[in-house]
PDB file of C-alpha atoms in Angstrom:
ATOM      1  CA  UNK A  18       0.000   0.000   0.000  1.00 45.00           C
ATOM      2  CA  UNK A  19       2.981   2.260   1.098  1.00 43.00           C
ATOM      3  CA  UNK A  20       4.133   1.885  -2.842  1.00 40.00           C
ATOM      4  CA  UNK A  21       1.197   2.901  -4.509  1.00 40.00           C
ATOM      5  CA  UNK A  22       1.005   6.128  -2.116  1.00 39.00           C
ATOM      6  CA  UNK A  23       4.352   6.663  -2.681  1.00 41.00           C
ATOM      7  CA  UNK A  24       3.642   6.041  -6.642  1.00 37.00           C
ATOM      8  CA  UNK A  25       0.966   8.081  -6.696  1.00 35.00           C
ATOM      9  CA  UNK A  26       2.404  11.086  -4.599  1.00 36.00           C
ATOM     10  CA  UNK A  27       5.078  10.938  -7.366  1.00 34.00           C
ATOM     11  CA  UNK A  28       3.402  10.594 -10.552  1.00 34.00           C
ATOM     12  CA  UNK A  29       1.741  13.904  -9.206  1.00 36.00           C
ATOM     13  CA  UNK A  30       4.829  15.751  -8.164  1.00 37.00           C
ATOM     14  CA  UNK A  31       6.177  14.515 -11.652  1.00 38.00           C
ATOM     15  CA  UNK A  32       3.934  14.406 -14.479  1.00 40.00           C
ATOM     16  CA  UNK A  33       5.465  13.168 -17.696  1.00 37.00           C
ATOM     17  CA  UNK A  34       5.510  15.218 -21.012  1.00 40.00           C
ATOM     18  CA  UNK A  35       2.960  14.810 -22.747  1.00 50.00           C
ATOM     19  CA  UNK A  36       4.778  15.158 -26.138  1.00 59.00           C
ATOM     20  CA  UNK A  37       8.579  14.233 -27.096  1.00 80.00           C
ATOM     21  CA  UNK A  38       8.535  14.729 -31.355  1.00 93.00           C
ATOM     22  CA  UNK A  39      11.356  15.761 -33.729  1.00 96.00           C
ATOM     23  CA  UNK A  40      10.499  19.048 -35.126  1.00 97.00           C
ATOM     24  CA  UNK A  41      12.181  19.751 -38.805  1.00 98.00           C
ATOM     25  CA  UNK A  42      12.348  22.569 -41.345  1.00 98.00           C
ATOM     26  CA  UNK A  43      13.454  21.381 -44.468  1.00 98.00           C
ATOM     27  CA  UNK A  44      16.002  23.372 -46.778  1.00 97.00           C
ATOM     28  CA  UNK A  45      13.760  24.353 -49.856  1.00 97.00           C
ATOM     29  CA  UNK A  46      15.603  23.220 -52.476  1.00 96.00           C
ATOM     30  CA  UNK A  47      17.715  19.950 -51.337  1.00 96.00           C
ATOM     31  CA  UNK A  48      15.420  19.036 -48.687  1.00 97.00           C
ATOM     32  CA  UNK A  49      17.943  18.555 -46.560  1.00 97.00           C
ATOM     33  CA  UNK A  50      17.113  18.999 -42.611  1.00 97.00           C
ATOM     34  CA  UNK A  51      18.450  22.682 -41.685  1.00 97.00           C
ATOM     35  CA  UNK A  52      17.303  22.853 -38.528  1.00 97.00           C
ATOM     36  CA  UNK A  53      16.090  19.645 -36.400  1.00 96.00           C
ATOM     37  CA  UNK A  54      15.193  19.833 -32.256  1.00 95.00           C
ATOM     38  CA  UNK A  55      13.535  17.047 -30.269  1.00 94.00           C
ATOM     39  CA  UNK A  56      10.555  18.864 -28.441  1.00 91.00           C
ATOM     40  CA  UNK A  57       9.553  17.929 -25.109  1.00 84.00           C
ATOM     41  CA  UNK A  58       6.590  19.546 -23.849  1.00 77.00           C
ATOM     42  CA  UNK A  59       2.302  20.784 -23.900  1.00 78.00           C
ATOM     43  CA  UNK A  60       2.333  21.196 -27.640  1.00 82.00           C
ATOM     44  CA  UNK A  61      -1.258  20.624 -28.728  1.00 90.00           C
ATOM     45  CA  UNK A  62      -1.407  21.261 -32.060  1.00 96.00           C
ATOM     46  CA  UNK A  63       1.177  22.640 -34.875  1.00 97.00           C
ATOM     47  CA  UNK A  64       0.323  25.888 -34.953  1.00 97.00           C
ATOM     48  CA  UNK A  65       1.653  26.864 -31.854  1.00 95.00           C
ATOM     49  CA  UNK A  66       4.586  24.500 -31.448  1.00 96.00           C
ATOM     50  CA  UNK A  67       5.985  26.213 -34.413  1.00 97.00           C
ATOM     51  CA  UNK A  68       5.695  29.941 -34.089  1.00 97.00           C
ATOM     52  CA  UNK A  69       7.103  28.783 -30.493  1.00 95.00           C
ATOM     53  CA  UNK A  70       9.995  26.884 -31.465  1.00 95.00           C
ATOM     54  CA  UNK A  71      11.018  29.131 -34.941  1.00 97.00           C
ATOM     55  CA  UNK A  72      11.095  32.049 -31.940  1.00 96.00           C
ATOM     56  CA  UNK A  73      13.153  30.209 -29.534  1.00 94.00           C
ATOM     57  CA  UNK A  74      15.414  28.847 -33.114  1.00 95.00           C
ATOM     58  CA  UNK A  75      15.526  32.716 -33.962  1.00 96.00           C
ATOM     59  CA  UNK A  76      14.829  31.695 -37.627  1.00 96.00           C
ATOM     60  CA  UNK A  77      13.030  35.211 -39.270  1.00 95.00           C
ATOM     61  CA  UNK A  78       9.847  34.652 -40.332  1.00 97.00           C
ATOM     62  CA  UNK A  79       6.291  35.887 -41.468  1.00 97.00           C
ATOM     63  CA  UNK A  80       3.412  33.928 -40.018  1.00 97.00           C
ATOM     64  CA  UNK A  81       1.189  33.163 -36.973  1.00 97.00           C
ATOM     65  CA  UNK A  82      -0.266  30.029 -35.641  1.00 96.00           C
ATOM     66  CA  UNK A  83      -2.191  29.930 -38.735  1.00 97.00           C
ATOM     67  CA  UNK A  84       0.885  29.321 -41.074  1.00 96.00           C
ATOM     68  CA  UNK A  85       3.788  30.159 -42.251  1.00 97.00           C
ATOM     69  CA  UNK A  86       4.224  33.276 -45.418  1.00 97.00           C
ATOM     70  CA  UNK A  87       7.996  33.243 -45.744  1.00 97.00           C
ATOM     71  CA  UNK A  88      11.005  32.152 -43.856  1.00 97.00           C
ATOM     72  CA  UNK A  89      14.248  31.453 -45.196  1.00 95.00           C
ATOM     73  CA  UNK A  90      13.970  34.146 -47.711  1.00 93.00           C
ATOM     74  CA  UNK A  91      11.433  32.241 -49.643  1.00 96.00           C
ATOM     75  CA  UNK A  92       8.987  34.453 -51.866  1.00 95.00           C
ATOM     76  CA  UNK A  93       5.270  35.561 -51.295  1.00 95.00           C
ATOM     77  CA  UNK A  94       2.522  37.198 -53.475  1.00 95.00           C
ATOM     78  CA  UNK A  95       2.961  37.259 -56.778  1.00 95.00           C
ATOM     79  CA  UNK A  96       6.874  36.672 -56.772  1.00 95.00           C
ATOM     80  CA  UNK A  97       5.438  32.950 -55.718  1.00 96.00           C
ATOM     81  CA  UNK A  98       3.536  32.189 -58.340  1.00 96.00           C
ATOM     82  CA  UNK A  99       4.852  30.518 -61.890  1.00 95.00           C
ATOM     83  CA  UNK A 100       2.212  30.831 -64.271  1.00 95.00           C
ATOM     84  CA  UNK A 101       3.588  28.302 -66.896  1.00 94.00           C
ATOM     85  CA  UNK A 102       0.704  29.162 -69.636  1.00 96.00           C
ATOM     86  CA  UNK A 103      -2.529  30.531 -69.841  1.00 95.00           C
ATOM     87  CA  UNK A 104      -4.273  27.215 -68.236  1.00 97.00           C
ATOM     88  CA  UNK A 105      -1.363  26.342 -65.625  1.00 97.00           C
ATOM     89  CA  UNK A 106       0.559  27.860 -62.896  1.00 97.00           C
ATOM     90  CA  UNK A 107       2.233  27.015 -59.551  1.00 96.00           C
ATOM     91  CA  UNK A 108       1.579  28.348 -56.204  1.00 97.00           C
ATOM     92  CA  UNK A 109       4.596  27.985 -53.997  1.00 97.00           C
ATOM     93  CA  UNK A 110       4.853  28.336 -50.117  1.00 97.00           C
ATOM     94  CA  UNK A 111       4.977  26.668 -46.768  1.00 98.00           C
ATOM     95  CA  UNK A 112       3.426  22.927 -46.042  1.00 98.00           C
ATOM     96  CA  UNK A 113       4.198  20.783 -42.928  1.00 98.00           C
ATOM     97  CA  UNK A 114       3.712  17.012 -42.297  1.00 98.00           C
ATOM     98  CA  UNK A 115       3.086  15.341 -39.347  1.00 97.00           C
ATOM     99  CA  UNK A 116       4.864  11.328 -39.612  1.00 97.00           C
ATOM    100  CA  UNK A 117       5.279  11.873 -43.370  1.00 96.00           C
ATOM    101  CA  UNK A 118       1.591  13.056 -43.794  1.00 96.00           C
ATOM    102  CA  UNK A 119       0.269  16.479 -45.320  1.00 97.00           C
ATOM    103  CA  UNK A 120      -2.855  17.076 -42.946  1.00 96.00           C
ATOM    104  CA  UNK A 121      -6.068  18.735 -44.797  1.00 92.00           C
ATOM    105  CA  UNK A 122      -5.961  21.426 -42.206  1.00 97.00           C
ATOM    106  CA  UNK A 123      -4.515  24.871 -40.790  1.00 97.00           C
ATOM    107  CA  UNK A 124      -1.652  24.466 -38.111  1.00 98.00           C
ATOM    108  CA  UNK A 125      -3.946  25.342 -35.266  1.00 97.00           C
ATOM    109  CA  UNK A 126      -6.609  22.465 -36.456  1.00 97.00           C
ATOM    110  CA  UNK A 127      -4.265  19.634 -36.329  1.00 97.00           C
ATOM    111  CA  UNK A 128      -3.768  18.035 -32.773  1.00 95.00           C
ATOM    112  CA  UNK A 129      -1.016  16.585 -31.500  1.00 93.00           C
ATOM    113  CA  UNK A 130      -0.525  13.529 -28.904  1.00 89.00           C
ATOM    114  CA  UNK A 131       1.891  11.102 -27.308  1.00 88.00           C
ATOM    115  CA  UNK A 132       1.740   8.705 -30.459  1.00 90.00           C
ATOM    116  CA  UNK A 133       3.181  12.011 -32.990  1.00 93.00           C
ATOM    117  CA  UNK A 134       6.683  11.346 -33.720  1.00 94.00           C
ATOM    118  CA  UNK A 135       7.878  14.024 -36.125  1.00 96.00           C
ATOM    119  CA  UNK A 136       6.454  17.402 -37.496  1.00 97.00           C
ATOM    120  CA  UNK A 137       8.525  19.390 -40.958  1.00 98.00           C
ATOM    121  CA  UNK A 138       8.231  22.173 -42.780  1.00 98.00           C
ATOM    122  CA  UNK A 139       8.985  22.294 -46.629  1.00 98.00           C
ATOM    123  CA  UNK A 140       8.529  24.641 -49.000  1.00 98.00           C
ATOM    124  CA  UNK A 141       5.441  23.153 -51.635  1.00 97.00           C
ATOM    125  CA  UNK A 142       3.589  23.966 -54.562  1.00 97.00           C
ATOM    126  CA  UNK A 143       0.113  23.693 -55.760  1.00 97.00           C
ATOM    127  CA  UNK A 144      -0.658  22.694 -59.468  1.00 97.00           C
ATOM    128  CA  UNK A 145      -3.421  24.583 -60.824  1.00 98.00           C
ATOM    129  CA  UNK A 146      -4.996  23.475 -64.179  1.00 97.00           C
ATOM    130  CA  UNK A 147      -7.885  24.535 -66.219  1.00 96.00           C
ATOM    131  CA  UNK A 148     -10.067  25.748 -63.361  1.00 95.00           C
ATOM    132  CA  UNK A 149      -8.871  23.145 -61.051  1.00 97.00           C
ATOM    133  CA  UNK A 150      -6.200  22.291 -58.224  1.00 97.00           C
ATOM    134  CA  UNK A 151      -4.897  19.051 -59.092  1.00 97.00           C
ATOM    135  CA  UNK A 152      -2.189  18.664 -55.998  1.00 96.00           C
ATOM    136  CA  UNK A 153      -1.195  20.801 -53.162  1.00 95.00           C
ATOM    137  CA  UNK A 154       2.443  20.309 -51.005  1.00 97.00           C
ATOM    138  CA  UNK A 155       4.226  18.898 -53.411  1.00 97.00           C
ATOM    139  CA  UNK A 156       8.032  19.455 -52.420  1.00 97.00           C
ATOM    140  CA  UNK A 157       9.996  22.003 -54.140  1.00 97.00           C
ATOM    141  CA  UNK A 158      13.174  19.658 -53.329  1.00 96.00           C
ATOM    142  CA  UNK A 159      12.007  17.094 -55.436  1.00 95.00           C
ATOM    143  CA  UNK A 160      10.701  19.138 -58.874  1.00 92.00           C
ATOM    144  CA  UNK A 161      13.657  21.876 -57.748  1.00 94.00           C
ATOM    145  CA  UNK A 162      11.733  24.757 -60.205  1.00 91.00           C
ATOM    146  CA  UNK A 163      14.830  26.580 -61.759  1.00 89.00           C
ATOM    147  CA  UNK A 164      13.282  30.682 -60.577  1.00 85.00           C
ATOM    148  CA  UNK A 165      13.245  29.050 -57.364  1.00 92.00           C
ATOM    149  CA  UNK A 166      16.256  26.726 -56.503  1.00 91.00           C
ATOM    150  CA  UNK A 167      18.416  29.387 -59.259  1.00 81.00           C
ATOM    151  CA  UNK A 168      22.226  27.410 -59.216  1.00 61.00           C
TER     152      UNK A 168
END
């Protein structure tokens, strides 16, 4: 009995973290990890763990909870969209993935728990065509558009 008081009395002096993920922001055009942290700690959702941890980073950025415009000197408006012909053009600009999955939703929308392993930032596109959007997030590193990753 003297064990589970003395459990108990410690589980409540101590409570675990609720969260301990990888956080990652890609480099836009190799992909290649440019800044990676383990977070401990309350995160519920994306949108706050990352204006939260690009502040503590001190990476410069434009953005709120509810995403991100710009960081790493990445371009916004109309400097981030390739119109490729009449029918077809790219819109470029910040995606994340939680475990290697683009959620459907803003930052702030997507919760977080104990089973969330890793959340990154890339710079994406999405393909429009004809009156339609045909993909969204689709990594820049991987197409590596040539007014965007210039050599």
């Amino acid at each position: 009995m003297l064990k589970i008081i003395s459990l108990t009395f410690v589980l409540i002096l101590f409570p675990y973290k609720s969260l301990a993920l990888q956080f990652e922001i890609q480099d836009v055009c190799t992909g290649h990890s440019l800044y990676l942290e383990k977070v401990e700690g309350e995160y519920l959702e994306v949108g706050s763990l990352t204006t939260s941890l690009l502040d503590k980073l001190g990476v410069e950025y434009v953005g709120s909870d509810l995403g991100i415009n710009t960081m790493l000197g990445t371009p916004t408006g109309d400097e981030a969209l390739e119109i490729i012909n009449r029918l077809e053009m790219r819109s470029y600009g910040w995606c994340y993935e939680v475990d290697g999955q683009v959620p459907e939703v803003l930052p702030p929308y997507y919760s977080l728990n104990k089973n969330s392993k890793k959340v990154t930032w890339f710079f994406g596109f999405a393909y429009y065509k004809a009156g339609n959007w045909l993909s969204q997030c689709e990594k820049v590193s991987v197409s590596r558009p040539a007014f965007i990753c210039k050599k």
